[in-house]
Tab-separated table of C-alpha atoms in Angstrom:
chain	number	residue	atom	x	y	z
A	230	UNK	CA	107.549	124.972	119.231
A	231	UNK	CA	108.770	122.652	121.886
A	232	UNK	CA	111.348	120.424	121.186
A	233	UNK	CA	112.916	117.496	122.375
A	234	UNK	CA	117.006	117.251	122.839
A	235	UNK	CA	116.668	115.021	120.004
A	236	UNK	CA	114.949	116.529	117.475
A	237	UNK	CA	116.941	119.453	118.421
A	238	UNK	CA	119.847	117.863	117.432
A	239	UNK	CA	118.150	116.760	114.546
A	240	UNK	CA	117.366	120.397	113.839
A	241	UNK	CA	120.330	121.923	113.485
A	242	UNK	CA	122.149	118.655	111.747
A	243	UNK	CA	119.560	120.062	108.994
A	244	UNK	CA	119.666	123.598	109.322
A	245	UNK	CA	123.673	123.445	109.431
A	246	UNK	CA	123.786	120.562	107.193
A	247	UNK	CA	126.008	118.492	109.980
A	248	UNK	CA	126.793	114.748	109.242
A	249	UNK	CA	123.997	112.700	110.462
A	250	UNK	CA	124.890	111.128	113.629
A	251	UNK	CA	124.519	107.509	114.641
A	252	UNK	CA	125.242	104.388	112.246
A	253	UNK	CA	121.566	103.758	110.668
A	254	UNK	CA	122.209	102.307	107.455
A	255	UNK	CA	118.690	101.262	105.743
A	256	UNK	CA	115.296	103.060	106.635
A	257	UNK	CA	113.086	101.508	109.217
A	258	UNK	CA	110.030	102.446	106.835
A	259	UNK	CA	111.192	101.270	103.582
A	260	UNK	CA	114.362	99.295	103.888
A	261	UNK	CA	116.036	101.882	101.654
A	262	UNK	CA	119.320	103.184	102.442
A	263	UNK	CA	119.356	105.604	104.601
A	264	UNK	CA	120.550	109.309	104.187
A	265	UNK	CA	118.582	113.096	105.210
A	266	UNK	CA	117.125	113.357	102.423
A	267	UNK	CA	115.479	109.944	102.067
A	268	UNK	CA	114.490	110.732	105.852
A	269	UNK	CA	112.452	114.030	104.437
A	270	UNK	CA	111.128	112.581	101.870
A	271	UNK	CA	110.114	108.789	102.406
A	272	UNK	CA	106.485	108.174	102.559
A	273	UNK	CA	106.611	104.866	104.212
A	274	UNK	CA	108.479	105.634	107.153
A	275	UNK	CA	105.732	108.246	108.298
A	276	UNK	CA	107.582	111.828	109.455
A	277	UNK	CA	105.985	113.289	106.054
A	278	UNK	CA	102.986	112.839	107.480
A	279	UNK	CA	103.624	113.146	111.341
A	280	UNK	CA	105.242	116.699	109.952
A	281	UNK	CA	102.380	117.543	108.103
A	282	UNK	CA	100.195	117.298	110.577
A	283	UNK	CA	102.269	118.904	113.204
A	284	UNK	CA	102.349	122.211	110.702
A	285	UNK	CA	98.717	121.720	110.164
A	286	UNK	CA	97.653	121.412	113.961
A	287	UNK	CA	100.038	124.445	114.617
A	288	UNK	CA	97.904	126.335	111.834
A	289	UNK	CA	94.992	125.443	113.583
A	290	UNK	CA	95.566	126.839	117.157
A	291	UNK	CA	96.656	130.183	115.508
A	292	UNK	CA	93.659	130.486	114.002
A	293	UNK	CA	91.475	129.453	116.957
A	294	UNK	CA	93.241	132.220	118.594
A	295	UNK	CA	92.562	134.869	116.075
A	296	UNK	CA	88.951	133.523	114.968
A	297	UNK	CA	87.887	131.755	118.634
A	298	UNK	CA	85.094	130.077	117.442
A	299	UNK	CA	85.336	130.596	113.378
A	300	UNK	CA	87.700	127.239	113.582
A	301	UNK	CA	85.914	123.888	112.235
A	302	UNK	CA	88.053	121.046	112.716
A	303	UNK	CA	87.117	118.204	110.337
A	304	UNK	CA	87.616	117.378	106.516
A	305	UNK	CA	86.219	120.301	104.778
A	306	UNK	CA	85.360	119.681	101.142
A	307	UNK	CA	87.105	121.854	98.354
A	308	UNK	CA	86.032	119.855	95.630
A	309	UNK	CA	83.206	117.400	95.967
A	310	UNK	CA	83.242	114.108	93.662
A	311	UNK	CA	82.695	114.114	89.991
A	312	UNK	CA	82.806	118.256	90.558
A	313	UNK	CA	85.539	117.485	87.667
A	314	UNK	CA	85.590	115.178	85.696
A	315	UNK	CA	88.066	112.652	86.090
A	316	UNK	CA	89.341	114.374	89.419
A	317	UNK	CA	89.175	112.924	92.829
A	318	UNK	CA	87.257	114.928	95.397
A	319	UNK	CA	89.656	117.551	97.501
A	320	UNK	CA	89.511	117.408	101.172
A	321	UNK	CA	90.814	120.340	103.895
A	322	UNK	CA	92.446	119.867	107.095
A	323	UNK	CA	90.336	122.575	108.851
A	324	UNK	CA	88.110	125.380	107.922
A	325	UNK	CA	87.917	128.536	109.466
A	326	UNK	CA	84.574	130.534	108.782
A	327	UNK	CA	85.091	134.271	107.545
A	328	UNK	CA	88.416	134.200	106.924
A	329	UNK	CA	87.768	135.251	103.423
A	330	UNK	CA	85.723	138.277	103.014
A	331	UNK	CA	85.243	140.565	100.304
A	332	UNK	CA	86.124	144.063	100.564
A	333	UNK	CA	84.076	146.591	99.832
């Protein structure tokens, strides 16, 4: 994983639990003060998601490595509408054909 000298920084401020540089008060997604933890965890100022899908793309060049061309990169459905009742359809971030095989 390649990272910049920021998010380097930012790196081991977490791992090391540092005091956050800089003098950001409120968050630039929410307006809510400002602290690591509300960092990691707001939804409206979008690094849950850009992390998520960082993790998930990095998931998804291993296994086009190991499985070549196994790897299906779309929404894959786990649970299709009204499967459940009252449940919301599921959705996958990529599939990979054969991973799962039984033994015999």
């Amino acid at each position: 994983m390649l990272l910049s000298p920021e998010e380097f920084r930012d790196a081991l401020t977490l791992r090391y639990q540092f005091k956050a540089q800089g003098d950001k008060r409120n968050c630039e997604g929410c307006g809510g003060r400002w602290g690591l933890q509300h960092a990691l965890n707001c939804k409206r100022g979008g690094h849950v998601g850009r992390r998520h899908n960082e993790v998930n793309q990095a998931w998804c060049d291993l296994a086009e490595l190991a499985f070549a061309s196994a790897v299906g990169k779309g929404e894959p459905v786990v649970r299709a509408e009204g499967e459940v009742t009252g449940r919301p359809a599921l959705y996958g971030d990529f599939l990979v054909r054969g991973l799962w095989v039984r033994q015999r």
